[in-house]
XYZ file of C-alpha atoms in Angstrom:
310
model
C -35.890 28.069 -15.177
C -33.827 25.154 -13.834
C -31.760 23.130 -16.251
C -33.511 19.972 -17.400
C -31.242 16.927 -17.561
C -31.955 13.640 -19.342
C -29.983 10.704 -17.934
C -29.973 7.793 -20.372
C -29.257 4.613 -18.458
C -29.777 6.458 -15.200
C -31.527 3.545 -13.509
C -28.236 1.688 -13.010
C -25.719 1.856 -10.196
C -23.770 4.962 -11.209
C -26.886 6.622 -12.578
C -28.814 6.279 -9.324
C -26.085 8.214 -7.493
C -25.662 10.727 -10.314
C -29.381 11.558 -10.294
C -29.179 12.534 -6.625
C -26.148 14.719 -7.307
C -27.897 16.435 -10.229
C -30.991 17.153 -8.152
C -28.814 18.794 -5.503
C -27.774 21.402 -8.084
C -31.414 22.392 -8.648
C -31.782 20.573 -11.958
C -34.932 18.791 -13.058
C -34.027 15.214 -13.926
C -35.631 12.626 -16.200
C -34.246 9.098 -16.367
C -34.630 6.739 -19.308
C -34.022 3.081 -18.437
C -34.697 -0.298 -20.020
C -36.274 -1.893 -16.937
C -39.978 -1.454 -16.311
C -39.077 -0.777 -12.676
C -35.686 0.820 -11.970
C -33.116 -1.660 -10.663
C -31.813 0.822 -8.088
C -33.532 3.240 -5.749
C -34.105 6.653 -7.325
C -35.156 9.908 -5.647
C -38.865 10.688 -5.810
C -38.122 14.112 -7.307
C -36.813 12.511 -10.491
C -39.042 11.220 -13.295
C -38.350 7.656 -14.425
C -39.427 6.416 -17.863
C -39.065 2.867 -19.124
C -38.024 2.518 -22.735
C -35.267 1.814 -25.244
C -33.140 4.763 -26.331
C -32.893 2.996 -29.699
C -36.543 4.032 -30.170
C -36.022 7.184 -32.251
C -39.472 8.650 -31.660
C -39.163 8.250 -27.892
C -35.612 9.593 -27.897
C -36.522 12.697 -29.888
C -39.545 13.478 -27.722
C -37.341 13.388 -24.619
C -34.481 15.389 -26.106
C -36.949 18.084 -27.155
C -37.825 18.660 -23.486
C -34.289 18.868 -22.071
C -31.228 21.081 -22.345
C -28.538 18.511 -21.576
C -28.105 14.753 -21.692
C -25.859 12.281 -19.883
C -25.318 8.956 -21.643
C -24.637 6.029 -19.291
C -26.489 3.223 -21.070
C -24.518 0.190 -22.220
C -25.788 -3.300 -22.985
C -22.806 -5.381 -21.877
C -19.892 -5.575 -19.431
C -16.268 -6.436 -20.344
C -16.486 -10.205 -19.822
C -19.804 -10.632 -21.668
C -18.500 -8.480 -24.527
C -15.644 -10.949 -24.923
C -18.142 -13.809 -25.259
C -19.955 -12.114 -28.151
C -17.995 -9.205 -29.701
C -20.426 -8.689 -32.575
C -23.403 -8.360 -30.242
C -21.482 -5.849 -28.147
C -20.924 -3.723 -31.249
C -24.425 -4.008 -32.707
C -26.264 -3.403 -29.423
C -24.296 -0.295 -28.526
C -22.903 1.452 -31.594
C -25.970 2.232 -33.795
C -28.217 3.698 -31.067
C -25.415 5.799 -29.598
C -24.390 7.265 -32.955
C -28.074 8.050 -33.524
C -28.085 9.826 -30.153
C -25.070 11.914 -31.187
C -26.881 13.012 -34.333
C -30.076 14.014 -32.540
C -28.283 15.839 -29.718
C -26.187 17.776 -32.237
C -29.289 18.773 -34.201
C -30.756 20.367 -31.067
C -27.634 22.197 -29.887
C -27.704 20.396 -26.536
C -24.760 19.535 -24.321
C -23.922 15.840 -23.959
C -21.812 14.105 -21.342
C -20.714 10.756 -22.760
C -19.468 8.308 -20.128
C -16.910 6.015 -21.714
C -14.476 3.677 -19.909
C -11.193 4.523 -18.228
C -10.522 0.901 -17.414
C -10.608 -0.570 -20.922
C -9.936 2.005 -23.665
C -6.208 2.381 -22.947
C -5.195 -1.277 -22.983
C -1.849 -2.197 -21.423
C -0.295 0.906 -19.904
C 3.055 2.126 -21.204
C 3.415 4.378 -18.142
C 1.474 4.921 -14.923
C -0.586 6.875 -14.065
C -2.231 7.079 -17.485
C -2.915 10.558 -18.932
C -5.683 11.186 -21.449
C -2.997 11.500 -24.174
C -1.851 7.892 -23.621
C -2.172 5.622 -26.688
C -5.448 3.690 -26.832
C -5.081 -0.004 -27.663
C -7.969 -1.823 -25.931
C -7.784 -5.603 -25.612
C -11.484 -6.319 -25.014
C -14.441 -5.838 -27.381
C -16.019 -3.642 -24.687
C -13.031 -1.299 -24.784
C -12.932 -1.276 -28.586
C -16.609 -0.310 -28.806
C -16.280 2.372 -26.124
C -13.305 3.882 -27.945
C -15.164 3.728 -31.258
C -18.035 5.664 -29.693
C -15.577 8.300 -28.465
C -14.291 8.629 -32.039
C -17.829 9.055 -33.358
C -18.483 11.705 -30.703
C -15.417 13.614 -31.923
C -16.522 13.143 -35.538
C -19.944 14.636 -34.795
C -18.351 17.475 -32.855
C -16.288 18.422 -35.922
C -18.922 17.787 -38.596
C -22.219 18.518 -36.808
C -21.251 20.828 -33.943
C -21.972 18.251 -31.246
C -21.333 19.806 -27.832
C -19.833 16.802 -26.112
C -17.553 15.998 -23.204
C -16.163 12.455 -22.924
C -15.435 10.963 -19.514
C -13.250 7.947 -18.795
C -14.110 6.862 -15.249
C -12.235 4.437 -13.052
C -13.833 1.538 -11.188
C -16.800 2.690 -9.130
C -17.444 1.049 -5.771
C -19.487 1.715 -2.663
C -22.917 1.534 -1.128
C -25.535 0.150 -3.482
C -23.229 -1.854 -5.730
C -24.658 -5.324 -6.027
C -22.189 -8.228 -5.917
C -21.796 -11.052 -8.446
C -22.856 -8.993 -11.471
C -19.610 -9.238 -13.449
C -18.514 -5.754 -12.388
C -17.389 -4.520 -8.987
C -14.599 -6.528 -7.391
C -14.973 -4.781 -4.027
C -18.672 -5.473 -3.506
C -18.297 -9.073 -4.728
C -15.275 -9.728 -2.496
C -16.996 -8.196 0.537
C -20.176 -10.195 -0.016
C -18.240 -13.416 -0.572
C -16.335 -12.963 2.706
C -19.520 -12.198 4.635
C -21.182 -15.306 3.134
C -18.125 -17.533 3.709
C -17.382 -17.991 0.012
C -13.903 -17.965 -1.556
C -12.853 -14.802 -3.379
C -11.606 -15.351 -6.917
C -8.286 -13.765 -7.863
C -7.142 -13.969 -11.476
C -3.353 -14.253 -11.358
C -0.918 -13.987 -8.444
C -2.088 -10.611 -7.119
C -4.994 -9.958 -9.456
C -5.325 -6.843 -11.556
C -4.401 -3.328 -10.435
C -7.236 -0.847 -10.790
C -8.167 2.726 -9.945
C -11.142 2.561 -7.544
C -13.352 5.605 -6.986
C -16.145 5.828 -4.431
C -19.438 6.181 -6.290
C -20.442 9.475 -4.655
C -17.115 10.976 -5.728
C -17.725 9.709 -9.252
C -21.195 11.276 -9.358
C -19.802 14.550 -8.035
C -17.076 14.489 -10.694
C -19.622 14.004 -13.468
C -21.597 17.018 -12.241
C -18.406 19.101 -12.092
C -17.684 18.167 -15.696
C -21.190 19.160 -16.772
C -20.722 22.515 -15.113
C -17.074 23.261 -15.819
C -15.726 20.749 -18.342
C -14.555 21.996 -21.729
C -16.351 20.912 -24.873
C -14.683 18.307 -27.108
C -12.317 17.347 -24.290
C -11.814 13.899 -22.773
C -11.291 13.526 -19.032
C -10.088 10.746 -16.761
C -12.112 10.486 -13.564
C -10.544 8.345 -10.862
C -8.621 8.384 -7.611
C -5.145 8.451 -9.141
C -4.214 5.480 -6.917
C -3.783 1.891 -8.080
C -4.681 -1.109 -5.912
C -4.319 -4.786 -6.761
C -6.976 -7.301 -5.781
C -4.698 -8.512 -2.986
C -4.114 -4.924 -1.804
C -7.875 -4.571 -1.454
C -8.238 -7.836 0.446
C -5.462 -6.769 2.821
C -7.315 -3.511 3.486
C -10.579 -5.408 3.973
C -9.204 -8.011 6.370
C -9.318 -6.011 9.637
C -12.695 -4.514 8.688
C -14.152 -7.972 8.157
C -12.562 -9.346 11.322
C -14.487 -6.644 13.236
C -17.718 -8.407 12.238
C -16.405 -11.944 12.662
C -15.664 -12.702 9.008
C -12.501 -13.937 7.325
C -11.180 -14.053 3.782
C -10.585 -17.171 1.682
C -8.863 -16.722 -1.670
C -9.131 -18.825 -4.824
C -6.402 -18.100 -7.376
C -7.337 -18.659 -11.016
C -5.496 -18.214 -14.294
C -5.224 -14.686 -15.680
C -7.867 -13.706 -18.223
C -6.673 -12.563 -21.639
C -8.952 -9.506 -21.717
C -7.770 -8.084 -18.369
C -5.111 -5.384 -18.581
C -2.595 -5.814 -15.784
C -2.640 -2.277 -14.395
C -4.865 0.758 -14.866
C -4.271 3.911 -12.825
C -5.719 7.171 -14.105
C -3.927 10.510 -14.124
C -6.558 13.009 -12.923
C -4.466 16.176 -13.266
C -6.609 17.499 -16.114
C -10.007 17.187 -14.433
C -8.636 18.824 -11.285
C -7.202 21.728 -13.267
C -10.310 22.318 -15.396
C -13.052 21.783 -12.812
C -11.572 21.895 -9.303
C -12.938 18.431 -8.561
C -11.033 15.891 -6.508
C -12.006 12.722 -4.608
C -13.304 13.313 -1.087
C -14.027 9.846 0.377
C -10.957 8.033 1.812
C -10.624 4.469 0.550
C -11.032 2.763 3.922
C -14.088 4.884 4.714
C -15.610 3.703 1.448
C -14.871 0.093 2.362
C -16.544 0.516 5.755
C -19.663 2.020 4.195
C -19.800 -0.839 1.681
C -19.330 -3.473 4.389
C -22.055 -2.021 6.596
C -24.489 -1.825 3.685
C -23.827 -5.437 2.636
C -23.993 -6.910 6.158
C -27.543 -5.588 6.487
C -28.535 -8.028 3.757
C -28.507 -5.545 0.891
C -27.361 -6.436 -2.581
């Protein structure tokens, strides 16, 4: 019998790519999403259900029919979490801790997708290993780290079979601009539409960008080969500032007759200056490594956006 995977929050950007990668392994996939209609295109082979994973009866009925779960659902993004820290905590902590309890009771394996960009806070050294101190400076990062701690607690006290993943910044085809996440897609779309691109600070923040297909592949590798109760960074291992990205984009945009206009704004207090992930551990444990060169990913994103997508 094929493995049956439940992807909670699988109707979002990363989830839509992960579902395809899971199906390629021969798994049967069910997606639980909040939207009545999924926000992103999903393969026909997958089953999509609309509902709230805070609904205990619904959650239990789904867990009973699957052998593994991947938790991607989250109600906020870093900048909205800063606007209302209490809501960020209340909307995300109780249902996720409930999920940990129910997964542990069934002896299932859980892949919990946390945040590589926010849980560490300001880096003491780059690239950042998983052992780096965690001092997040946004409510989003604090809540994500708290959920990691609860996952570890349930692993010790309830036998939860969990792997925590701290991914870098996903980008690529399908990422919609102007959503509060995804500098690359927003910058590309702004240039194509003749809008200025906002940069917070002199060069903007430095981030670890990972093409979304590579991210999905890494998550599958961790399901198959990751070690229980371990935490893994999942990124490119390369840091790029906002200006570095715009410099790489410039010739690609000139090819289609577009140019870049920048608008420099004051730094935001909840943005860490630099985040580059050390991916030595995931390579050693699973054999995974990024496959899509950065410029190739930019070209794919540009071509998708210029067709009027997003």
